[in-house]
Amino acid sequence: MTLPSFDLAGRVALVTGANTGLGQGIALALAEAGADIAAAGRSAPEETRARVEALGRRFAFVEAALDTIAPVAGVVEATVAQLGGLDILVNNAGTIRRNDALDFTEEDWDAVMGVNLKTLFFLSQAAGRHWAEAGRGGKIVNIASMLSFQGGIRVASYTASKSGVLGLTRLLANEWAGKGISVNAIAPGYFATSNTEALRRDADRNRAILERIPAGRWGVPADLAGAAVFLSSAASDYVHGAVVPVDGGWLAR
Ligand code: NAP
């Protein structure tokens, strides 16, 4: 038996970067729980579309390069126009650049901070404005990282951005919990996606990471399903400003 409060039937979820990796896994989980999906990003999410539609849900692609905030208001408008509303925003799109701190460039700083932090904030603002104007609440799920808690190495802008994601999750929760808008985060551990390809190709780093994960394996996108559905549903209505690590036990070490 499924608890009714986890049911997302009739809800519309906007997921950024849903063409691949964790965003695709989250979109599929929300669709399985009943939601229609708007996928915002720069790459056509045809595989995600096929899999969401196979579950019997509606799907819309909102094309948007999210390295600047120019498209954010239009993304919310297009979602509402195509799917009739907006209930859930998952800020998943993100990127990473690796270099020693001594050599880190402004370009690698701006590229990561733009999509990972600035766009996340202004897209949340656009969704928050939409809900405030409609006099109703909503759900925001931000994708944080282990580097919201830890320093990492050779990823200065990524660590800065993901530490910022956790701070913004708490700030927005403080401002919006009273309006019925839940803002929370998921902190994935080490997942096998294109984001971590370089780490997995490096035999020494790969072994060191695996040895430190109590579960003994890299995560796969479906591992995020439960946390994503929980934070998107009425089951989490009294959860605000929280971060759920889904990390195979990494933070417990
Ligand atoms: P991924 O497979 O590389 O997916 C990243 C997604 O973000 C893609 O859909 C990508 O679109 C989109 N994106 C990046 N820059 C964009 C831009 N400027 N405009 C529009 N879309 C953009 O990596 P992933 O691991 O699934 O990452 C998803 C999120 O999880 C990121 O926020 C990442 O930091 C976070 N995360 C990942 C891990 C992990 O271990 N993999 C751990 C913690 C957190 P394109 O396909 O068009 O590039």
PDB file of C-alpha atoms and ligand atoms in Angstrom:
ATOM      1  CA  MET A   1       0.000   0.000   0.000  1.00  0.00           C
ATOM      2  CA  THR A   2       1.260   3.500  -0.849  1.00  0.00           C
ATOM      3  CA  LEU A   3       0.779   6.338   1.629  1.00  0.00           C
ATOM      4  CA  PRO A   4      -1.505   8.870  -0.139  1.00  0.00           C
ATOM      5  CA  SER A   5       0.693  11.783   0.978  1.00  0.00           C
ATOM      6  CA  PHE A   6       3.481  10.560  -1.334  1.00  0.00           C
ATOM      7  CA  ASP A   7       1.166  10.568  -4.369  1.00  0.00           C
ATOM      8  CA  LEU A   8       2.080  13.156  -7.022  1.00  0.00           C
ATOM      9  CA  ALA A   9      -0.872  12.505  -9.354  1.00  0.00           C
ATOM     10  CA  GLY A  10      -1.925  15.704 -11.102  1.00  0.00           C
ATOM     11  CA  ARG A  11       1.200  17.647 -10.051  1.00  0.00           C
ATOM     12  CA  VAL A  12       3.554  19.334 -12.492  1.00  0.00           C
ATOM     13  CA  ALA A  13       7.294  19.068 -11.803  1.00  0.00           C
ATOM     14  CA  LEU A  14       9.863  21.258 -13.544  1.00  0.00           C
ATOM     15  CA  VAL A  15      13.262  19.512 -13.528  1.00  0.00           C
ATOM     16  CA  THR A  16      16.381  21.216 -14.885  1.00  0.00           C
ATOM     17  CA  GLY A  17      18.961  19.058 -16.663  1.00  0.00           C
ATOM     18  CA  ALA A  18      16.575  16.098 -16.957  1.00  0.00           C
ATOM     19  CA  ASN A  19      18.054  14.748 -20.197  1.00  0.00           C
ATOM     20  CA  THR A  20      20.639  12.633 -18.398  1.00  0.00           C
ATOM     21  CA  GLY A  21      22.188  11.538 -15.094  1.00  0.00           C
ATOM     22  CA  LEU A  22      20.611  12.464 -11.778  1.00  0.00           C
ATOM     23  CA  GLY A  23      18.047  14.827 -13.328  1.00  0.00           C
ATOM     24  CA  GLN A  24      16.744  12.038 -15.530  1.00  0.00           C
ATOM     25  CA  GLY A  25      16.539   9.690 -12.536  1.00  0.00           C
ATOM     26  CA  ILE A  26      14.613  12.289 -10.529  1.00  0.00           C
ATOM     27  CA  ALA A  27      12.231  13.074 -13.416  1.00  0.00           C
ATOM     28  CA  LEU A  28      11.451   9.369 -13.828  1.00  0.00           C
ATOM     29  CA  ALA A  29      10.862   8.934 -10.078  1.00  0.00           C
ATOM     30  CA  LEU A  30       8.470  11.894  -9.944  1.00  0.00           C
ATOM     31  CA  ALA A  31       6.657  10.606 -13.042  1.00  0.00           C
ATOM     32  CA  GLU A  32       6.361   7.157 -11.493  1.00  0.00           C
ATOM     33  CA  ALA A  33       4.803   8.817  -8.420  1.00  0.00           C
ATOM     34  CA  GLY A  34       2.251  10.491 -10.724  1.00  0.00           C
ATOM     35  CA  ALA A  35       3.678  13.865 -11.803  1.00  0.00           C
ATOM     36  CA  ASP A  36       3.770  15.362 -15.280  1.00  0.00           C
ATOM     37  CA  ILE A  37       7.259  16.549 -16.187  1.00  0.00           C
ATOM     38  CA  ALA A  38       8.641  19.730 -17.738  1.00  0.00           C
ATOM     39  CA  ALA A  39      12.337  19.292 -18.538  1.00  0.00           C
ATOM     40  CA  ALA A  40      14.311  22.533 -18.837  1.00  0.00           C
ATOM     41  CA  GLY A  41      17.751  22.456 -20.392  1.00  0.00           C
ATOM     42  CA  ARG A  42      19.848  22.900 -23.481  1.00  0.00           C
ATOM     43  CA  SER A  43      19.884  19.280 -24.770  1.00  0.00           C
ATOM     44  CA  ALA A  44      16.788  17.571 -26.165  1.00  0.00           C
ATOM     45  CA  PRO A  45      15.678  15.051 -23.521  1.00  0.00           C
ATOM     46  CA  GLU A  46      14.244  12.482 -25.939  1.00  0.00           C
ATOM     47  CA  GLU A  47      15.072   9.394 -23.866  1.00  0.00           C
ATOM     48  CA  THR A  48      13.536  10.994 -20.757  1.00  0.00           C
ATOM     49  CA  ARG A  49      10.472  11.998 -22.789  1.00  0.00           C
ATOM     50  CA  ALA A  50       9.958   8.436 -24.035  1.00  0.00           C
ATOM     51  CA  ARG A  51      10.313   6.955 -20.559  1.00  0.00           C
ATOM     52  CA  VAL A  52       8.022   9.530 -18.890  1.00  0.00           C
ATOM     53  CA  GLU A  53       5.366   9.093 -21.585  1.00  0.00           C
ATOM     54  CA  ALA A  54       5.649   5.300 -21.262  1.00  0.00           C
ATOM     55  CA  LEU A  55       4.604   5.791 -17.620  1.00  0.00           C
ATOM     56  CA  GLY A  56       1.469   7.557 -18.893  1.00  0.00           C
ATOM     57  CA  ARG A  57       2.501  11.080 -17.865  1.00  0.00           C
ATOM     58  CA  ARG A  58       2.658  14.258 -19.920  1.00  0.00           C
ATOM     59  CA  PHE A  59       6.060  15.669 -20.853  1.00  0.00           C
ATOM     60  CA  ALA A  60       7.209  19.087 -22.096  1.00  0.00           C
ATOM     61  CA  PHE A  61      10.688  20.204 -23.127  1.00  0.00           C
ATOM     62  CA  VAL A  62      11.482  23.824 -22.276  1.00  0.00           C
ATOM     63  CA  GLU A  63      14.657  24.662 -24.151  1.00  0.00           C
ATOM     64  CA  ALA A  64      16.910  26.927 -22.082  1.00  0.00           C
ATOM     65  CA  ALA A  65      20.631  27.470 -21.652  1.00  0.00           C
ATOM     66  CA  LEU A  66      20.859  27.936 -17.907  1.00  0.00           C
ATOM     67  CA  ASP A  67      24.308  29.497 -17.670  1.00  0.00           C
ATOM     68  CA  THR A  68      22.602  32.902 -17.558  1.00  0.00           C
ATOM     69  CA  ILE A  69      19.385  33.913 -15.851  1.00  0.00           C
ATOM     70  CA  ALA A  70      17.873  35.372 -19.036  1.00  0.00           C
ATOM     71  CA  PRO A  71      15.505  32.416 -19.600  1.00  0.00           C
ATOM     72  CA  VAL A  72      14.286  31.797 -16.040  1.00  0.00           C
ATOM     73  CA  ALA A  73      10.978  33.691 -16.063  1.00  0.00           C
ATOM     74  CA  GLY A  74      10.201  32.226 -19.504  1.00  0.00           C
ATOM     75  CA  VAL A  75      10.908  28.696 -18.248  1.00  0.00           C
ATOM     76  CA  VAL A  76       8.237  29.023 -15.549  1.00  0.00           C
ATOM     77  CA  GLU A  77       5.799  30.631 -18.001  1.00  0.00           C
ATOM     78  CA  ALA A  78       6.373  27.918 -20.619  1.00  0.00           C
ATOM     79  CA  THR A  79       5.858  25.170 -18.038  1.00  0.00           C
ATOM     80  CA  VAL A  80       2.560  26.673 -16.920  1.00  0.00           C
ATOM     81  CA  ALA A  81       1.475  27.264 -20.531  1.00  0.00           C
ATOM     82  CA  GLN A  82       2.283  23.724 -21.670  1.00  0.00           C
ATOM     83  CA  LEU A  83       1.308  21.648 -18.630  1.00  0.00           C
ATOM     84  CA  GLY A  84      -1.255  23.896 -16.946  1.00  0.00           C
ATOM     85  CA  GLY A  85       0.601  24.687 -13.725  1.00  0.00           C
ATOM     86  CA  LEU A  86       3.734  24.329 -11.633  1.00  0.00           C
ATOM     87  CA  ASP A  87       3.891  22.488  -8.313  1.00  0.00           C
ATOM     88  CA  ILE A  88       7.483  21.286  -7.946  1.00  0.00           C
ATOM     89  CA  LEU A  89      10.826  22.759  -9.027  1.00  0.00           C
ATOM     90  CA  VAL A  90      13.918  20.539  -8.981  1.00  0.00           C
ATOM     91  CA  ASN A  91      17.094  22.600  -9.436  1.00  0.00           C
ATOM     92  CA  ASN A  92      19.361  19.856 -10.739  1.00  0.00           C
ATOM     93  CA  ALA A  93      21.333  21.257 -13.709  1.00  0.00           C
ATOM     94  CA  GLY A  94      24.939  21.720 -12.780  1.00  0.00           C
ATOM     95  CA  THR A  95      28.474  21.534 -14.007  1.00  0.00           C
ATOM     96  CA  ILE A  96      32.008  21.116 -12.646  1.00  0.00           C
ATOM     97  CA  ARG A  97      35.480  22.338 -13.626  1.00  0.00           C
ATOM     98  CA  ARG A  98      38.666  20.831 -12.196  1.00  0.00           C
ATOM     99  CA  ASN A  99      41.994  22.636 -11.727  1.00  0.00           C
ATOM    100  CA  ASP A 100      44.500  23.384  -8.985  1.00  0.00           C
ATOM    101  CA  ALA A 101      43.532  26.427  -6.908  1.00  0.00           C
ATOM    102  CA  LEU A 102      46.774  28.129  -8.013  1.00  0.00           C
ATOM    103  CA  ASP A 103      45.750  27.860 -11.663  1.00  0.00           C
ATOM    104  CA  PHE A 104      41.956  28.209 -11.384  1.00  0.00           C
ATOM    105  CA  THR A 105      40.605  30.648 -13.988  1.00  0.00           C
ATOM    106  CA  GLU A 106      37.855  33.239 -13.813  1.00  0.00           C
ATOM    107  CA  GLU A 107      36.109  31.451 -16.678  1.00  0.00           C
ATOM    108  CA  ASP A 108      36.003  28.179 -14.702  1.00  0.00           C
ATOM    109  CA  TRP A 109      34.743  30.134 -11.705  1.00  0.00           C
ATOM    110  CA  ASP A 110      31.944  31.940 -13.572  1.00  0.00           C
ATOM    111  CA  ALA A 111      30.797  28.948 -15.636  1.00  0.00           C
ATOM    112  CA  VAL A 112      30.163  26.848 -12.544  1.00  0.00           C
ATOM    113  CA  MET A 113      28.781  29.568 -10.276  1.00  0.00           C
ATOM    114  CA  GLY A 114      26.408  30.691 -13.039  1.00  0.00           C
ATOM    115  CA  VAL A 115      24.497  27.465 -13.575  1.00  0.00           C
ATOM    116  CA  ASN A 116      24.996  25.848 -10.146  1.00  0.00           C
ATOM    117  CA  LEU A 117      24.164  28.829  -7.938  1.00  0.00           C
ATOM    118  CA  LYS A 118      22.969  31.989  -9.706  1.00  0.00           C
ATOM    119  CA  THR A 119      20.459  30.272 -11.978  1.00  0.00           C
ATOM    120  CA  LEU A 120      19.300  28.050  -9.102  1.00  0.00           C
ATOM    121  CA  PHE A 121      18.474  31.153  -7.067  1.00  0.00           C
ATOM    122  CA  PHE A 122      16.738  33.120  -9.825  1.00  0.00           C
ATOM    123  CA  LEU A 123      14.763  30.125 -11.074  1.00  0.00           C
ATOM    124  CA  SER A 124      13.625  29.560  -7.489  1.00  0.00           C
ATOM    125  CA  GLN A 125      12.679  33.254  -7.351  1.00  0.00           C
ATOM    126  CA  ALA A 126      10.640  32.902 -10.565  1.00  0.00           C
ATOM    127  CA  ALA A 127       8.812  29.866  -9.156  1.00  0.00           C
ATOM    128  CA  GLY A 128       8.330  31.613  -5.796  1.00  0.00           C
ATOM    129  CA  ARG A 129       6.851  34.660  -7.540  1.00  0.00           C
ATOM    130  CA  HIS A 130       4.502  32.413  -9.513  1.00  0.00           C
ATOM    131  CA  TRP A 131       3.259  30.749  -6.321  1.00  0.00           C
ATOM    132  CA  ALA A 132       3.019  34.056  -4.408  1.00  0.00           C
ATOM    133  CA  GLU A 133       0.918  35.591  -7.206  1.00  0.00           C
ATOM    134  CA  ALA A 134      -1.346  32.527  -7.234  1.00  0.00           C
ATOM    135  CA  GLY A 135      -1.617  32.646  -3.408  1.00  0.00           C
ATOM    136  CA  ARG A 136      -0.468  29.059  -3.031  1.00  0.00           C
ATOM    137  CA  GLY A 137       2.510  26.987  -1.965  1.00  0.00           C
ATOM    138  CA  GLY A 138       4.947  24.751  -3.794  1.00  0.00           C
ATOM    139  CA  LYS A 139       7.997  22.537  -3.465  1.00  0.00           C
ATOM    140  CA  ILE A 140      11.610  23.283  -4.328  1.00  0.00           C
ATOM    141  CA  VAL A 141      14.249  20.552  -4.255  1.00  0.00           C
ATOM    142  CA  ASN A 142      17.832  21.709  -4.747  1.00  0.00           C
ATOM    143  CA  ILE A 143      20.627  19.321  -5.660  1.00  0.00           C
ATOM    144  CA  ALA A 144      23.507  19.950  -3.283  1.00  0.00           C
ATOM    145  CA  SER A 145      26.603  17.731  -2.930  1.00  0.00           C
ATOM    146  CA  MET A 146      29.075  16.240  -0.476  1.00  0.00           C
ATOM    147  CA  LEU A 147      30.964  19.465  -1.240  1.00  0.00           C
ATOM    148  CA  SER A 148      28.179  21.393   0.500  1.00  0.00           C
ATOM    149  CA  PHE A 149      29.805  19.945   3.657  1.00  0.00           C
ATOM    150  CA  GLN A 150      33.391  19.199   2.660  1.00  0.00           C
ATOM    151  CA  GLY A 151      36.150  21.091   0.873  1.00  0.00           C
ATOM    152  CA  GLY A 152      36.968  18.739  -1.963  1.00  0.00           C
ATOM    153  CA  ILE A 153      40.114  19.187  -4.038  1.00  0.00           C
ATOM    154  CA  ARG A 154      40.768  20.977  -7.378  1.00  0.00           C
ATOM    155  CA  VAL A 155      37.101  22.066  -7.656  1.00  0.00           C
ATOM    156  CA  ALA A 156      37.094  25.575  -6.152  1.00  0.00           C
ATOM    157  CA  SER A 157      34.028  26.941  -7.924  1.00  0.00           C
ATOM    158  CA  TYR A 158      32.078  23.703  -7.496  1.00  0.00           C
ATOM    159  CA  THR A 159      32.689  23.667  -3.735  1.00  0.00           C
ATOM    160  CA  ALA A 160      31.792  27.354  -3.480  1.00  0.00           C
ATOM    161  CA  SER A 161      28.612  26.829  -5.499  1.00  0.00           C
ATOM    162  CA  LYS A 162      27.416  23.719  -3.655  1.00  0.00           C
ATOM    163  CA  SER A 163      28.177  25.241  -0.239  1.00  0.00           C
ATOM    164  CA  GLY A 164      26.109  28.185  -1.468  1.00  0.00           C
ATOM    165  CA  VAL A 165      23.261  25.877  -2.525  1.00  0.00           C
ATOM    166  CA  LEU A 166      22.919  24.683   1.051  1.00  0.00           C
ATOM    167  CA  GLY A 167      22.950  28.260   2.374  1.00  0.00           C
ATOM    168  CA  LEU A 168      20.321  29.372  -0.147  1.00  0.00           C
ATOM    169  CA  THR A 169      18.172  26.333   0.674  1.00  0.00           C
ATOM    170  CA  ARG A 170      18.107  27.479   4.294  1.00  0.00           C
ATOM    171  CA  LEU A 171      17.580  31.153   3.447  1.00  0.00           C
ATOM    172  CA  LEU A 172      14.654  30.456   1.108  1.00  0.00           C
ATOM    173  CA  ALA A 173      13.128  28.055   3.636  1.00  0.00           C
ATOM    174  CA  ASN A 174      13.263  30.808   6.280  1.00  0.00           C
ATOM    175  CA  GLU A 175      11.556  33.312   3.990  1.00  0.00           C
ATOM    176  CA  TRP A 176       9.017  31.008   2.380  1.00  0.00           C
ATOM    177  CA  ALA A 177       8.033  28.243   4.845  1.00  0.00           C
ATOM    178  CA  GLY A 178       5.253  30.510   6.159  1.00  0.00           C
ATOM    179  CA  LYS A 179       3.902  30.817   2.608  1.00  0.00           C
ATOM    180  CA  GLY A 180       3.570  27.025   2.250  1.00  0.00           C
ATOM    181  CA  ILE A 181       6.615  26.753   0.018  1.00  0.00           C
ATOM    182  CA  SER A 182       8.978  23.961   1.102  1.00  0.00           C
ATOM    183  CA  VAL A 183      12.610  24.450   0.111  1.00  0.00           C
ATOM    184  CA  ASN A 184      14.891  21.498   0.800  1.00  0.00           C
ATOM    185  CA  ALA A 185      17.951  19.838  -0.687  1.00  0.00           C
ATOM    186  CA  ILE A 186      19.259  16.414  -1.570  1.00  0.00           C
ATOM    187  CA  ALA A 187      23.009  15.919  -1.184  1.00  0.00           C
ATOM    188  CA  PRO A 188      24.017  13.045  -3.461  1.00  0.00           C
ATOM    189  CA  GLY A 189      27.240  11.236  -2.657  1.00  0.00           C
ATOM    190  CA  TYR A 190      29.339   9.805  -5.477  1.00  0.00           C
ATOM    191  CA  PHE A 191      27.141   8.825  -8.434  1.00  0.00           C
ATOM    192  CA  ALA A 192      28.126   7.275 -11.738  1.00  0.00           C
ATOM    193  CA  THR A 193      27.230  10.042 -14.227  1.00  0.00           C
ATOM    194  CA  SER A 194      29.187  12.153 -16.719  1.00  0.00           C
ATOM    195  CA  ASN A 195      29.886  14.608 -13.839  1.00  0.00           C
ATOM    196  CA  THR A 196      32.176  11.991 -12.217  1.00  0.00           C
ATOM    197  CA  GLU A 197      33.603  10.331 -15.349  1.00  0.00           C
ATOM    198  CA  ALA A 198      37.083  11.812 -14.762  1.00  0.00           C
ATOM    199  CA  LEU A 199      37.161  10.479 -11.195  1.00  0.00           C
ATOM    200  CA  ARG A 200      36.057   6.999 -12.235  1.00  0.00           C
ATOM    201  CA  ARG A 201      38.659   6.892 -15.032  1.00  0.00           C
ATOM    202  CA  ASP A 202      41.452   7.649 -12.520  1.00  0.00           C
ATOM    203  CA  ALA A 203      42.113   4.198 -10.982  1.00  0.00           C
ATOM    204  CA  ASP A 204      43.640   5.593  -7.766  1.00  0.00           C
ATOM    205  CA  ARG A 205      40.831   8.115  -7.119  1.00  0.00           C
ATOM    206  CA  ASN A 206      38.208   5.514  -8.032  1.00  0.00           C
ATOM    207  CA  ARG A 207      39.627   3.013  -5.527  1.00  0.00           C
ATOM    208  CA  ALA A 208      40.040   5.639  -2.786  1.00  0.00           C
ATOM    209  CA  ILE A 209      36.438   6.808  -3.216  1.00  0.00           C
ATOM    210  CA  LEU A 210      35.010   3.278  -3.223  1.00  0.00           C
ATOM    211  CA  GLU A 211      36.973   2.338  -0.104  1.00  0.00           C
ATOM    212  CA  ARG A 212      35.410   5.288   1.747  1.00  0.00           C
ATOM    213  CA  ILE A 213      31.785   4.557   0.783  1.00  0.00           C
ATOM    214  CA  PRO A 214      30.267   2.261   3.424  1.00  0.00           C
ATOM    215  CA  ALA A 215      27.799   0.877   0.863  1.00  0.00           C
ATOM    216  CA  GLY A 216      30.807  -0.146  -1.252  1.00  0.00           C
ATOM    217  CA  ARG A 217      29.516   1.097  -4.629  1.00  0.00           C
ATOM    218  CA  TRP A 218      28.912   4.248  -6.666  1.00  0.00           C
ATOM    219  CA  GLY A 219      25.341   5.518  -6.558  1.00  0.00           C
ATOM    220  CA  VAL A 220      23.009   5.219  -9.554  1.00  0.00           C
ATOM    221  CA  PRO A 221      20.333   7.812 -10.420  1.00  0.00           C
ATOM    222  CA  ALA A 222      17.484   5.562  -9.203  1.00  0.00           C
ATOM    223  CA  ASP A 223      18.998   5.741  -5.697  1.00  0.00           C
ATOM    224  CA  LEU A 224      17.629   9.317  -5.463  1.00  0.00           C
ATOM    225  CA  ALA A 225      14.023   8.301  -6.194  1.00  0.00           C
ATOM    226  CA  GLY A 226      12.772   7.987  -2.608  1.00  0.00           C
ATOM    227  CA  ALA A 227      14.273  11.264  -1.376  1.00  0.00           C
ATOM    228  CA  ALA A 228      13.082  13.132  -4.477  1.00  0.00           C
ATOM    229  CA  VAL A 229       9.485  11.914  -4.176  1.00  0.00           C
ATOM    230  CA  PHE A 230       9.425  12.571  -0.416  1.00  0.00           C
ATOM    231  CA  LEU A 231      10.671  16.174  -0.733  1.00  0.00           C
ATOM    232  CA  SER A 232       8.293  16.831  -3.668  1.00  0.00           C
ATOM    233  CA  SER A 233       5.183  15.512  -1.958  1.00  0.00           C
ATOM    234  CA  ALA A 234       2.788  16.435   0.846  1.00  0.00           C
ATOM    235  CA  ALA A 235       4.621  13.864   2.990  1.00  0.00           C
ATOM    236  CA  SER A 236       7.295  16.534   3.590  1.00  0.00           C
ATOM    237  CA  ASP A 237       4.998  19.522   4.182  1.00  0.00           C
ATOM    238  CA  TYR A 238       6.557  20.251   7.615  1.00  0.00           C
ATOM    239  CA  VAL A 239      10.128  19.768   6.344  1.00  0.00           C
ATOM    240  CA  HIS A 240      11.828  23.086   5.550  1.00  0.00           C
ATOM    241  CA  GLY A 241      15.477  23.949   4.959  1.00  0.00           C
ATOM    242  CA  ALA A 242      16.582  20.340   5.360  1.00  0.00           C
ATOM    243  CA  VAL A 243      19.212  18.466   3.434  1.00  0.00           C
ATOM    244  CA  VAL A 244      18.903  14.725   2.860  1.00  0.00           C
ATOM    245  CA  PRO A 245      22.239  13.045   2.115  1.00  0.00           C
ATOM    246  CA  VAL A 246      21.886  10.087  -0.267  1.00  0.00           C
ATOM    247  CA  ASP A 247      25.472   8.975  -0.137  1.00  0.00           C
ATOM    248  CA  GLY A 248      25.856   5.288   0.696  1.00  0.00           C
ATOM    249  CA  GLY A 249      27.004   6.405   4.145  1.00  0.00           C
ATOM    250  CA  TRP A 250      29.878   8.671   2.958  1.00  0.00           C
ATOM    251  CA  LEU A 251      29.193  11.447   5.514  1.00  0.00           C
ATOM    252  CA  ALA A 252      28.994   8.963   8.358  1.00  0.00           C
ATOM    253  CA  ARG A 253      32.677   8.033   7.908  1.00  0.00           C
TER     254      ARG A 253
HETATM  255  P1  NAP B   1      25.440  15.253 -15.740  1.00  0.00           P
HETATM  256  O1  NAP B   1      25.072  13.886 -16.192  1.00  0.00           O
HETATM  257  O2  NAP B   1      26.644  15.919 -16.312  1.00  0.00           O
HETATM  258  O3  NAP B   1      24.165  16.187 -15.864  1.00  0.00           O
HETATM  259  C1  NAP B   1      24.254  17.588 -15.698  1.00  0.00           C
HETATM  260  C2  NAP B   1      22.982  18.200 -16.237  1.00  0.00           C
HETATM  261  O4  NAP B   1      23.052  19.625 -16.087  1.00  0.00           O
HETATM  262  C3  NAP B   1      22.803  17.926 -17.740  1.00  0.00           C
HETATM  263  O5  NAP B   1      21.447  17.800 -18.030  1.00  0.00           O
HETATM  264  C4  NAP B   1      23.368  19.189 -18.349  1.00  0.00           C
HETATM  265  O6  NAP B   1      22.883  19.454 -19.648  1.00  0.00           O
HETATM  266  C5  NAP B   1      22.829  20.219 -17.367  1.00  0.00           C
HETATM  267  N1  NAP B   1      23.547  21.473 -17.530  1.00  0.00           N
HETATM  268  C6  NAP B   1      24.825  21.743 -17.196  1.00  0.00           C
HETATM  269  N2  NAP B   1      25.132  23.007 -17.545  1.00  0.00           N
HETATM  270  C7  NAP B   1      24.021  23.533 -18.118  1.00  0.00           C
HETATM  271  C8  NAP B   1      23.696  24.799 -18.676  1.00  0.00           C
HETATM  272  N3  NAP B   1      24.584  25.778 -18.723  1.00  0.00           N
HETATM  273  N4  NAP B   1      22.447  24.998 -19.168  1.00  0.00           N
HETATM  274  C9  NAP B   1      21.533  24.010 -19.133  1.00  0.00           C
HETATM  275  N5  NAP B   1      21.782  22.789 -18.614  1.00  0.00           N
HETATM  276  C10 NAP B   1      23.005  22.565 -18.106  1.00  0.00           C
HETATM  277  O7  NAP B   1      25.758  15.212 -14.185  1.00  0.00           O
HETATM  278  P2  NAP B   1      24.890  14.760 -12.934  1.00  0.00           P
HETATM  279  O8  NAP B   1      25.833  14.046 -12.045  1.00  0.00           O
HETATM  280  O9  NAP B   1      23.623  14.119 -13.331  1.00  0.00           O
HETATM  281  O10 NAP B   1      24.605  16.181 -12.274  1.00  0.00           O
HETATM  282  C11 NAP B   1      23.317  16.633 -11.911  1.00  0.00           C
HETATM  283  C12 NAP B   1      23.423  17.456 -10.640  1.00  0.00           C
HETATM  284  O11 NAP B   1      23.853  16.599  -9.573  1.00  0.00           O
HETATM  285  C13 NAP B   1      24.449  18.576 -10.705  1.00  0.00           C
HETATM  286  O12 NAP B   1      23.972  19.702 -10.015  1.00  0.00           O
HETATM  287  C14 NAP B   1      25.641  17.980  -9.975  1.00  0.00           C
HETATM  288  O13 NAP B   1      26.476  18.952  -9.446  1.00  0.00           O
HETATM  289  C15 NAP B   1      24.931  17.195  -8.907  1.00  0.00           C
HETATM  290  N6  NAP B   1      25.708  16.168  -8.230  1.00  0.00           N
HETATM  291  C16 NAP B   1      26.231  15.114  -8.896  1.00  0.00           C
HETATM  292  C17 NAP B   1      26.942  14.154  -8.182  1.00  0.00           C
HETATM  293  C18 NAP B   1      27.526  12.947  -8.848  1.00  0.00           C
HETATM  294  O14 NAP B   1      28.247  12.192  -8.160  1.00  0.00           O
HETATM  295  N7  NAP B   1      27.292  12.684 -10.099  1.00  0.00           N
HETATM  296  C19 NAP B   1      27.103  14.282  -6.807  1.00  0.00           C
HETATM  297  C20 NAP B   1      26.560  15.388  -6.164  1.00  0.00           C
HETATM  298  C21 NAP B   1      25.844  16.314  -6.879  1.00  0.00           C
HETATM  299  P3  NAP B   1      23.740  18.934 -20.938  1.00  0.00           P
HETATM  300  O15 NAP B   1      23.510  17.449 -21.027  1.00  0.00           O
HETATM  301  O16 NAP B   1      23.159  19.723 -22.039  1.00  0.00           O
HETATM  302  O17 NAP B   1      25.184  19.260 -20.647  1.00  0.00           O
END
